[in-house]
Protein backbone atom coordinates (compact mmCIF):
# COMPACT_ATOMS: atom_id res chain seq x y z
CA UNK A 1 0.00 0.00 0.00
CA UNK A 2 2.84 2.40 0.83
CA UNK A 3 4.44 1.70 -2.53
CA UNK A 4 1.19 2.52 -4.33
CA UNK A 5 0.80 5.79 -2.41
CA UNK A 6 4.41 6.73 -3.17
CA UNK A 7 3.89 5.97 -6.86
CA UNK A 8 0.69 8.01 -7.06
CA UNK A 9 2.35 10.95 -5.33
CA UNK A 10 5.25 10.79 -7.77
CA UNK A 11 2.84 10.73 -10.73
CA UNK A 12 0.98 13.72 -9.30
CA UNK A 13 4.22 15.66 -8.92
CA UNK A 14 5.08 14.93 -12.56
CA UNK A 15 1.66 16.11 -13.71
CA UNK A 16 1.85 19.21 -11.54
CA UNK A 17 5.38 20.21 -12.58
CA UNK A 18 4.58 22.02 -15.89
CA UNK A 19 1.77 24.03 -14.30
CA UNK A 20 3.86 25.09 -11.31
CA UNK A 21 6.82 25.90 -13.58
CA UNK A 22 4.54 28.20 -15.61
CA UNK A 23 3.31 30.00 -12.48
CA UNK A 24 6.82 30.30 -11.01
CA UNK A 25 8.17 31.72 -14.26
CA UNK A 26 5.39 34.32 -14.37
CA UNK A 27 5.94 35.21 -10.71
CA UNK A 28 9.60 35.98 -11.43
CA UNK A 29 8.54 38.31 -14.24
CA UNK A 30 6.21 40.17 -11.88
CA UNK A 31 8.96 41.01 -9.39
CA UNK A 32 7.65 42.27 -6.04
CA UNK A 33 4.62 40.28 -4.87
CA UNK A 34 2.13 41.76 -2.38
CA UNK A 35 2.19 39.94 0.97
CA UNK A 36 -1.05 38.30 2.07
CA UNK A 37 -2.39 38.69 5.60
CA UNK A 38 -1.54 35.05 6.37
CA UNK A 39 2.03 35.57 5.22
CA UNK A 40 2.35 38.78 7.22
CA UNK A 41 1.12 37.13 10.42
CA UNK A 42 3.44 34.15 9.90
CA UNK A 43 6.37 36.52 9.38
CA UNK A 44 5.52 38.36 12.60
CA UNK A 45 5.39 35.05 14.49
CA UNK A 46 8.75 34.04 12.99
CA UNK A 47 10.36 37.32 14.04
CA UNK A 48 8.94 36.99 17.57
CA UNK A 49 10.23 33.42 17.84
CA UNK A 50 13.72 34.61 16.82
CA UNK A 51 13.68 37.42 19.40
CA UNK A 52 12.65 34.95 22.09
CA UNK A 53 15.31 32.49 20.85
CA UNK A 54 12.66 29.82 20.47
CA UNK A 55 14.60 27.83 17.90
CA UNK A 56 12.10 25.02 17.40
CA UNK A 57 9.25 27.49 16.72
CA UNK A 58 11.49 29.66 14.54
CA UNK A 59 12.51 26.69 12.39
CA UNK A 60 8.90 25.58 11.93
CA UNK A 61 7.65 29.10 11.19
CA UNK A 62 10.46 29.71 8.68
CA UNK A 63 9.37 26.68 6.66
CA UNK A 64 5.73 27.77 6.90
CA UNK A 65 6.65 31.30 5.84
CA UNK A 66 8.45 29.99 2.74
CA UNK A 67 5.31 28.04 1.75
CA UNK A 68 3.10 31.13 2.16
CA UNK A 69 5.49 33.32 0.14
CA UNK A 70 5.45 30.76 -2.67
CA UNK A 71 1.65 30.57 -2.52
CA UNK A 72 1.39 34.38 -2.73
CA UNK A 73 3.68 34.43 -5.77
CA UNK A 74 1.74 31.72 -7.58
CA UNK A 75 -1.58 33.40 -6.82
CA UNK A 76 -0.31 36.70 -8.24
CA UNK A 77 1.01 34.83 -11.28
CA UNK A 78 -2.35 33.10 -11.84
CA UNK A 79 -4.17 36.44 -11.76
CA UNK A 80 -1.65 38.02 -14.13
CA UNK A 81 -1.93 35.13 -16.61
CA UNK A 82 -5.72 35.38 -16.46
CA UNK A 83 -5.77 39.14 -17.04
CA UNK A 84 -3.36 38.88 -19.96
CA UNK A 85 -5.22 36.00 -21.63
CA UNK A 86 -8.69 37.51 -21.26
CA UNK A 87 -7.50 40.91 -22.48
CA UNK A 88 -6.06 39.36 -25.65
CA UNK A 89 -9.13 37.18 -26.20
CA UNK A 90 -11.54 40.08 -25.70
CA UNK A 91 -9.71 42.11 -28.32
CA UNK A 92 -9.83 39.13 -30.70
CA UNK A 93 -13.56 38.61 -30.13
CA UNK A 94 -14.33 42.27 -30.81
CA UNK A 95 -12.22 42.18 -33.98
CA UNK A 96 -13.93 38.99 -35.20
CA UNK A 97 -17.38 40.50 -34.72
CA UNK A 98 -16.35 43.65 -36.57
CA UNK A 99 -15.30 41.47 -39.51
CA UNK A 100 -18.44 39.27 -39.29
CA UNK A 101 -16.25 36.26 -38.50
CA UNK A 102 -18.80 34.72 -36.15
CA UNK A 103 -17.36 31.20 -36.04
CA UNK A 104 -14.00 32.61 -34.99
CA UNK A 105 -15.70 34.79 -32.37
CA UNK A 106 -17.47 31.72 -30.94
CA UNK A 107 -14.19 29.81 -30.81
CA UNK A 108 -12.47 32.65 -28.96
CA UNK A 109 -15.44 32.96 -26.60
CA UNK A 110 -15.04 29.27 -25.66
CA UNK A 111 -11.35 29.90 -24.94
CA UNK A 112 -12.40 32.84 -22.75
CA UNK A 113 -14.64 30.53 -20.70
CA UNK A 114 -11.74 28.10 -20.31
CA UNK A 115 -9.44 30.87 -19.06
CA UNK A 116 -12.03 31.73 -16.39
CA UNK A 117 -12.13 28.08 -15.29
CA UNK A 118 -8.33 27.91 -15.21
CA UNK A 119 -8.09 31.03 -13.07
CA UNK A 120 -10.66 29.81 -10.54
CA UNK A 121 -9.07 26.37 -10.37
CA UNK A 122 -5.54 27.73 -9.98
CA UNK A 123 -6.54 30.25 -7.30
CA UNK A 124 -8.17 27.48 -5.26
CA UNK A 125 -5.07 25.32 -5.76
CA UNK A 126 -6.79 22.53 -7.63
CA UNK A 127 -4.69 19.63 -8.85
CA UNK A 128 -3.49 20.57 -12.38
CA UNK A 129 -3.60 16.95 -13.57
CA UNK A 130 -7.34 16.83 -13.06
CA UNK A 131 -8.46 19.56 -15.42
CA UNK A 132 -5.55 21.24 -17.17
CA UNK A 133 -4.46 18.22 -19.20
CA UNK A 134 -6.94 18.84 -22.06
CA UNK A 135 -6.60 22.50 -23.05
CA UNK A 136 -9.09 23.76 -25.58
CA UNK A 137 -11.83 21.25 -24.77
CA UNK A 138 -14.39 22.64 -22.34
CA UNK A 139 -16.38 19.39 -22.40
CA UNK A 140 -13.52 17.53 -20.68
CA UNK A 141 -13.62 19.73 -17.59
CA UNK A 142 -15.21 17.62 -14.82
CA UNK A 143 -18.23 19.07 -13.07
CA UNK A 144 -18.76 21.82 -15.68
CA UNK A 145 -22.14 22.19 -17.41
CA UNK A 146 -22.34 24.06 -20.73
CA UNK A 147 -25.22 25.50 -22.68
CA UNK A 148 -25.69 25.20 -26.45
CA UNK A 149 -23.29 28.12 -26.99
CA UNK A 150 -20.46 26.48 -25.00
CA UNK A 151 -20.95 28.93 -22.15
CA UNK A 152 -20.47 27.75 -18.57
CA UNK A 153 -23.81 27.63 -16.75
CA UNK A 154 -22.99 25.24 -13.89
CA UNK A 155 -19.92 24.20 -11.89
CA UNK A 156 -19.79 21.29 -9.43
CA UNK A 157 -16.37 21.16 -7.81
CA UNK A 158 -17.46 19.55 -4.57
CA UNK A 159 -15.02 17.29 -2.70
CA UNK A 160 -12.02 18.36 -4.81
CA UNK A 161 -9.65 19.24 -1.92
CA UNK A 162 -9.70 22.89 -2.96
CA UNK A 163 -8.14 25.38 -0.54
CA UNK A 164 -7.85 29.11 0.08
CA UNK A 165 -10.64 31.56 -0.72
CA UNK A 166 -13.38 31.39 -3.32
CA UNK A 167 -11.98 33.74 -6.03
CA UNK A 168 -13.93 36.69 -7.44
CA UNK A 169 -13.29 35.37 -10.96
CA UNK A 170 -16.48 33.31 -10.56
CA UNK A 171 -18.37 36.56 -11.15
CA UNK A 172 -16.85 36.76 -14.63
CA UNK A 173 -19.06 33.87 -15.79
CA UNK A 174 -21.96 35.85 -17.26
CA UNK A 175 -24.22 32.78 -17.60
CA UNK A 176 -23.33 30.87 -14.42
CA UNK A 177 -26.49 29.85 -12.55
CA UNK A 178 -25.29 26.97 -10.32
CA UNK A 179 -22.16 26.59 -8.21
CA UNK A 180 -21.37 23.68 -5.88
CA UNK A 181 -18.22 23.86 -3.74
CA UNK A 182 -19.20 21.85 -0.66
CA UNK A 183 -16.93 19.18 0.77
CA UNK A 184 -13.76 21.29 0.38
CA UNK A 185 -12.91 21.59 4.07
CA UNK A 186 -10.04 24.06 3.61
CA UNK A 187 -11.94 26.40 1.29
CA UNK A 188 -13.51 29.58 2.70
CA UNK A 189 -15.71 32.32 1.27
CA UNK A 190 -15.27 35.94 2.35
CA UNK A 191 -18.31 37.25 0.47
CA UNK A 192 -21.05 34.59 0.34
CA UNK A 193 -23.76 37.26 0.15
CA UNK A 194 -22.54 38.48 -3.24
CA UNK A 195 -22.57 34.96 -4.69
CA UNK A 196 -25.99 34.29 -3.22
CA UNK A 197 -27.24 37.50 -4.84
CA UNK A 198 -25.95 36.24 -8.22
CA UNK A 199 -27.00 32.60 -7.92
CA UNK A 200 -29.89 32.60 -5.45
CA UNK A 201 -30.45 29.17 -3.89
CA UNK A 202 -28.22 27.48 -6.52
CA UNK A 203 -25.11 28.15 -4.47
CA UNK A 204 -23.57 25.96 -1.79
CA UNK A 205 -21.20 28.01 0.30
CA UNK A 206 -18.08 26.88 2.15
CA UNK A 207 -17.67 28.39 5.63
CA UNK A 208 -16.45 31.99 6.18
CA UNK A 209 -12.76 32.44 7.11
CA UNK A 210 -12.04 31.94 10.84
CA UNK A 211 -11.57 35.00 13.00
CA UNK A 212 -7.97 35.89 13.84
CA UNK A 213 -6.94 35.13 17.47
CA UNK A 214 -6.60 38.15 19.79
CA UNK A 215 -3.26 39.87 19.33
CA UNK A 216 -0.86 39.55 22.25
CA UNK A 217 1.04 42.59 23.66
CA UNK A 218 4.14 43.57 21.72
CA UNK A 219 6.96 41.13 22.33
CA UNK A 220 4.71 38.39 23.72
CA UNK A 221 3.10 35.37 22.12
CA UNK A 222 -0.63 34.79 22.46
CA UNK A 223 -1.82 31.38 23.67
CA UNK A 224 -2.88 30.56 20.11
CA UNK A 225 0.54 31.53 18.68
CA UNK A 226 2.37 29.58 21.36
CA UNK A 227 0.22 26.51 20.79
CA UNK A 228 -0.89 26.47 24.42
CA UNK A 229 -4.28 26.55 26.10
CA UNK A 230 -5.23 29.53 28.24
CA UNK A 231 -5.42 28.83 31.99
CA UNK A 232 -8.68 27.13 32.98
CA UNK A 233 -10.54 27.88 36.22
CA UNK A 234 -9.93 25.23 38.84
CA UNK A 235 -12.95 23.10 39.60
CA UNK A 236 -13.99 22.59 43.22
CA UNK A 237 -13.14 19.20 44.78
CA UNK A 238 -15.88 16.61 44.37
CA UNK A 239 -18.43 16.92 47.19
CA UNK A 240 -17.29 20.43 48.25
CA UNK A 241 -19.99 23.09 48.70
CA UNK A 242 -20.26 25.83 46.06
CA UNK A 243 -18.39 29.08 46.87
CA UNK A 244 -20.41 31.73 48.74
CA UNK A 245 -21.21 34.98 46.93
CA UNK A 246 -18.77 37.81 47.68
CA UNK A 247 -19.77 39.57 50.88
CA UNK A 248 -22.09 36.80 52.06
CA UNK A 249 -21.49 35.33 55.55
CA UNK A 250 -19.72 31.96 55.61
Tab-separated table of C-alpha atoms in Angstrom:
chain	number	residue	atom	x	y	z
A	1	UNK	CA	0.000	0.000	0.000
A	2	UNK	CA	2.838	2.398	0.832
A	3	UNK	CA	4.444	1.700	-2.531
A	4	UNK	CA	1.186	2.521	-4.331
A	5	UNK	CA	0.800	5.789	-2.408
A	6	UNK	CA	4.412	6.732	-3.168
A	7	UNK	CA	3.888	5.966	-6.861
A	8	UNK	CA	0.689	8.011	-7.055
A	9	UNK	CA	2.348	10.949	-5.330
A	10	UNK	CA	5.253	10.789	-7.773
A	11	UNK	CA	2.844	10.730	-10.726
A	12	UNK	CA	0.975	13.721	-9.300
A	13	UNK	CA	4.222	15.657	-8.921
A	14	UNK	CA	5.085	14.933	-12.560
A	15	UNK	CA	1.658	16.107	-13.706
A	16	UNK	CA	1.853	19.212	-11.545
A	17	UNK	CA	5.379	20.213	-12.583
A	18	UNK	CA	4.583	22.016	-15.892
A	19	UNK	CA	1.767	24.025	-14.303
A	20	UNK	CA	3.863	25.092	-11.310
A	21	UNK	CA	6.818	25.901	-13.579
A	22	UNK	CA	4.540	28.197	-15.608
A	23	UNK	CA	3.313	29.995	-12.475
A	24	UNK	CA	6.818	30.295	-11.008
A	25	UNK	CA	8.171	31.725	-14.259
A	26	UNK	CA	5.388	34.321	-14.374
A	27	UNK	CA	5.940	35.207	-10.715
A	28	UNK	CA	9.602	35.982	-11.432
A	29	UNK	CA	8.536	38.307	-14.242
A	30	UNK	CA	6.208	40.174	-11.875
A	31	UNK	CA	8.957	41.011	-9.391
A	32	UNK	CA	7.655	42.270	-6.037
A	33	UNK	CA	4.617	40.282	-4.874
A	34	UNK	CA	2.131	41.756	-2.376
A	35	UNK	CA	2.185	39.942	0.966
A	36	UNK	CA	-1.050	38.300	2.068
A	37	UNK	CA	-2.387	38.692	5.598
A	38	UNK	CA	-1.540	35.046	6.369
A	39	UNK	CA	2.027	35.571	5.218
A	40	UNK	CA	2.347	38.784	7.216
A	41	UNK	CA	1.124	37.126	10.425
A	42	UNK	CA	3.438	34.149	9.899
A	43	UNK	CA	6.372	36.516	9.378
A	44	UNK	CA	5.520	38.357	12.598
A	45	UNK	CA	5.393	35.055	14.489
A	46	UNK	CA	8.746	34.037	12.991
A	47	UNK	CA	10.365	37.317	14.043
A	48	UNK	CA	8.944	36.985	17.573
A	49	UNK	CA	10.230	33.423	17.838
A	50	UNK	CA	13.721	34.607	16.824
A	51	UNK	CA	13.679	37.416	19.401
A	52	UNK	CA	12.649	34.947	22.088
A	53	UNK	CA	15.315	32.491	20.852
A	54	UNK	CA	12.663	29.817	20.467
A	55	UNK	CA	14.604	27.833	17.903
A	56	UNK	CA	12.097	25.023	17.402
A	57	UNK	CA	9.253	27.487	16.723
A	58	UNK	CA	11.494	29.661	14.543
A	59	UNK	CA	12.509	26.687	12.386
A	60	UNK	CA	8.896	25.579	11.929
A	61	UNK	CA	7.651	29.104	11.188
A	62	UNK	CA	10.458	29.712	8.684
A	63	UNK	CA	9.370	26.679	6.658
A	64	UNK	CA	5.732	27.767	6.900
A	65	UNK	CA	6.646	31.299	5.836
A	66	UNK	CA	8.446	29.991	2.735
A	67	UNK	CA	5.314	28.042	1.751
A	68	UNK	CA	3.103	31.133	2.163
A	69	UNK	CA	5.487	33.321	0.136
A	70	UNK	CA	5.450	30.756	-2.674
A	71	UNK	CA	1.645	30.569	-2.523
A	72	UNK	CA	1.392	34.380	-2.728
A	73	UNK	CA	3.685	34.426	-5.769
A	74	UNK	CA	1.741	31.715	-7.581
A	75	UNK	CA	-1.578	33.400	-6.823
A	76	UNK	CA	-0.313	36.698	-8.239
A	77	UNK	CA	1.011	34.833	-11.284
A	78	UNK	CA	-2.348	33.100	-11.845
A	79	UNK	CA	-4.174	36.438	-11.757
A	80	UNK	CA	-1.647	38.019	-14.131
A	81	UNK	CA	-1.935	35.127	-16.605
A	82	UNK	CA	-5.721	35.381	-16.465
A	83	UNK	CA	-5.766	39.137	-17.041
A	84	UNK	CA	-3.357	38.882	-19.965
A	85	UNK	CA	-5.217	36.003	-21.627
A	86	UNK	CA	-8.687	37.515	-21.257
A	87	UNK	CA	-7.502	40.911	-22.479
A	88	UNK	CA	-6.056	39.357	-25.646
A	89	UNK	CA	-9.132	37.178	-26.196
A	90	UNK	CA	-11.544	40.076	-25.704
A	91	UNK	CA	-9.713	42.112	-28.323
A	92	UNK	CA	-9.832	39.127	-30.699
A	93	UNK	CA	-13.563	38.610	-30.130
A	94	UNK	CA	-14.328	42.274	-30.814
A	95	UNK	CA	-12.220	42.183	-33.978
A	96	UNK	CA	-13.929	38.990	-35.195
A	97	UNK	CA	-17.384	40.504	-34.716
A	98	UNK	CA	-16.347	43.651	-36.572
A	99	UNK	CA	-15.299	41.465	-39.510
A	100	UNK	CA	-18.438	39.273	-39.288
A	101	UNK	CA	-16.247	36.258	-38.498
A	102	UNK	CA	-18.801	34.719	-36.153
A	103	UNK	CA	-17.360	31.201	-36.041
A	104	UNK	CA	-14.001	32.606	-34.991
A	105	UNK	CA	-15.697	34.788	-32.374
A	106	UNK	CA	-17.474	31.719	-30.940
A	107	UNK	CA	-14.185	29.809	-30.813
A	108	UNK	CA	-12.470	32.649	-28.963
A	109	UNK	CA	-15.443	32.956	-26.600
A	110	UNK	CA	-15.041	29.272	-25.664
A	111	UNK	CA	-11.354	29.902	-24.941
A	112	UNK	CA	-12.398	32.843	-22.753
A	113	UNK	CA	-14.643	30.526	-20.701
A	114	UNK	CA	-11.743	28.104	-20.314
A	115	UNK	CA	-9.436	30.869	-19.057
A	116	UNK	CA	-12.027	31.730	-16.388
A	117	UNK	CA	-12.129	28.082	-15.294
A	118	UNK	CA	-8.332	27.915	-15.215
A	119	UNK	CA	-8.092	31.033	-13.073
A	120	UNK	CA	-10.661	29.812	-10.535
A	121	UNK	CA	-9.067	26.366	-10.368
A	122	UNK	CA	-5.545	27.734	-9.978
A	123	UNK	CA	-6.545	30.253	-7.299
A	124	UNK	CA	-8.173	27.484	-5.258
A	125	UNK	CA	-5.067	25.324	-5.758
A	126	UNK	CA	-6.795	22.529	-7.631
A	127	UNK	CA	-4.690	19.634	-8.852
A	128	UNK	CA	-3.491	20.571	-12.379
A	129	UNK	CA	-3.596	16.955	-13.571
A	130	UNK	CA	-7.340	16.831	-13.060
A	131	UNK	CA	-8.459	19.561	-15.424
A	132	UNK	CA	-5.547	21.243	-17.170
A	133	UNK	CA	-4.463	18.224	-19.202
A	134	UNK	CA	-6.939	18.835	-22.064
A	135	UNK	CA	-6.605	22.499	-23.052
A	136	UNK	CA	-9.094	23.758	-25.579
A	137	UNK	CA	-11.831	21.253	-24.770
A	138	UNK	CA	-14.385	22.638	-22.335
A	139	UNK	CA	-16.375	19.395	-22.400
A	140	UNK	CA	-13.522	17.527	-20.676
A	141	UNK	CA	-13.619	19.728	-17.585
A	142	UNK	CA	-15.206	17.625	-14.823
A	143	UNK	CA	-18.232	19.066	-13.071
A	144	UNK	CA	-18.756	21.817	-15.678
A	145	UNK	CA	-22.137	22.191	-17.414
A	146	UNK	CA	-22.336	24.065	-20.730
A	147	UNK	CA	-25.223	25.495	-22.680
A	148	UNK	CA	-25.692	25.200	-26.445
A	149	UNK	CA	-23.292	28.123	-26.991
A	150	UNK	CA	-20.464	26.477	-24.998
A	151	UNK	CA	-20.950	28.935	-22.153
A	152	UNK	CA	-20.468	27.754	-18.569
A	153	UNK	CA	-23.812	27.626	-16.749
A	154	UNK	CA	-22.987	25.240	-13.885
A	155	UNK	CA	-19.918	24.203	-11.892
A	156	UNK	CA	-19.795	21.292	-9.429
A	157	UNK	CA	-16.366	21.158	-7.812
A	158	UNK	CA	-17.464	19.552	-4.571
A	159	UNK	CA	-15.019	17.287	-2.697
A	160	UNK	CA	-12.022	18.363	-4.810
A	161	UNK	CA	-9.648	19.237	-1.923
A	162	UNK	CA	-9.704	22.889	-2.963
A	163	UNK	CA	-8.137	25.378	-0.539
A	164	UNK	CA	-7.848	29.109	0.076
A	165	UNK	CA	-10.643	31.559	-0.720
A	166	UNK	CA	-13.384	31.394	-3.324
A	167	UNK	CA	-11.983	33.740	-6.028
A	168	UNK	CA	-13.931	36.695	-7.443
A	169	UNK	CA	-13.290	35.370	-10.962
A	170	UNK	CA	-16.484	33.307	-10.565
A	171	UNK	CA	-18.367	36.563	-11.148
A	172	UNK	CA	-16.850	36.760	-14.630
A	173	UNK	CA	-19.062	33.874	-15.788
A	174	UNK	CA	-21.960	35.848	-17.259
A	175	UNK	CA	-24.219	32.783	-17.605
A	176	UNK	CA	-23.329	30.872	-14.424
A	177	UNK	CA	-26.493	29.846	-12.551
A	178	UNK	CA	-25.292	26.967	-10.322
A	179	UNK	CA	-22.159	26.595	-8.211
A	180	UNK	CA	-21.374	23.682	-5.877
A	181	UNK	CA	-18.218	23.860	-3.741
A	182	UNK	CA	-19.200	21.849	-0.665
A	183	UNK	CA	-16.925	19.176	0.774
A	184	UNK	CA	-13.759	21.292	0.378
A	185	UNK	CA	-12.912	21.586	4.067
A	186	UNK	CA	-10.038	24.056	3.605
A	187	UNK	CA	-11.945	26.402	1.288
A	188	UNK	CA	-13.514	29.576	2.704
A	189	UNK	CA	-15.713	32.316	1.266
A	190	UNK	CA	-15.272	35.942	2.352
A	191	UNK	CA	-18.310	37.253	0.467
A	192	UNK	CA	-21.045	34.588	0.344
A	193	UNK	CA	-23.759	37.264	0.150
A	194	UNK	CA	-22.543	38.476	-3.240
A	195	UNK	CA	-22.567	34.961	-4.690
A	196	UNK	CA	-25.992	34.288	-3.225
A	197	UNK	CA	-27.240	37.499	-4.845
A	198	UNK	CA	-25.952	36.239	-8.217
A	199	UNK	CA	-26.999	32.604	-7.917
A	200	UNK	CA	-29.889	32.598	-5.447
A	201	UNK	CA	-30.451	29.169	-3.892
A	202	UNK	CA	-28.223	27.483	-6.518
A	203	UNK	CA	-25.112	28.149	-4.472
A	204	UNK	CA	-23.565	25.959	-1.795
A	205	UNK	CA	-21.198	28.012	0.301
A	206	UNK	CA	-18.079	26.881	2.148
A	207	UNK	CA	-17.673	28.395	5.632
A	208	UNK	CA	-16.446	31.988	6.176
A	209	UNK	CA	-12.762	32.445	7.113
A	210	UNK	CA	-12.039	31.941	10.837
A	211	UNK	CA	-11.565	34.996	13.003
A	212	UNK	CA	-7.969	35.886	13.837
A	213	UNK	CA	-6.944	35.134	17.469
A	214	UNK	CA	-6.601	38.152	19.789
A	215	UNK	CA	-3.263	39.873	19.334
A	216	UNK	CA	-0.860	39.554	22.254
A	217	UNK	CA	1.039	42.585	23.655
A	218	UNK	CA	4.144	43.565	21.724
A	219	UNK	CA	6.964	41.130	22.331
A	220	UNK	CA	4.711	38.390	23.716
A	221	UNK	CA	3.098	35.365	22.123
A	222	UNK	CA	-0.626	34.788	22.463
A	223	UNK	CA	-1.824	31.384	23.671
A	224	UNK	CA	-2.877	30.557	20.108
A	225	UNK	CA	0.535	31.527	18.679
A	226	UNK	CA	2.371	29.582	21.365
A	227	UNK	CA	0.222	26.512	20.789
A	228	UNK	CA	-0.887	26.471	24.423
A	229	UNK	CA	-4.278	26.548	26.103
A	230	UNK	CA	-5.234	29.525	28.245
A	231	UNK	CA	-5.423	28.835	31.994
A	232	UNK	CA	-8.679	27.129	32.976
A	233	UNK	CA	-10.535	27.884	36.222
A	234	UNK	CA	-9.925	25.230	38.837
A	235	UNK	CA	-12.950	23.097	39.598
A	236	UNK	CA	-13.989	22.591	43.221
A	237	UNK	CA	-13.139	19.199	44.783
A	238	UNK	CA	-15.883	16.614	44.374
A	239	UNK	CA	-18.430	16.917	47.188
A	240	UNK	CA	-17.289	20.432	48.248
A	241	UNK	CA	-19.994	23.091	48.703
A	242	UNK	CA	-20.260	25.828	46.061
A	243	UNK	CA	-18.391	29.081	46.871
A	244	UNK	CA	-20.408	31.727	48.745
A	245	UNK	CA	-21.207	34.981	46.935
A	246	UNK	CA	-18.768	37.807	47.680
A	247	UNK	CA	-19.771	39.572	50.882
A	248	UNK	CA	-22.086	36.804	52.065
A	249	UNK	CA	-21.488	35.329	55.547
A	250	UNK	CA	-19.715	31.959	55.611
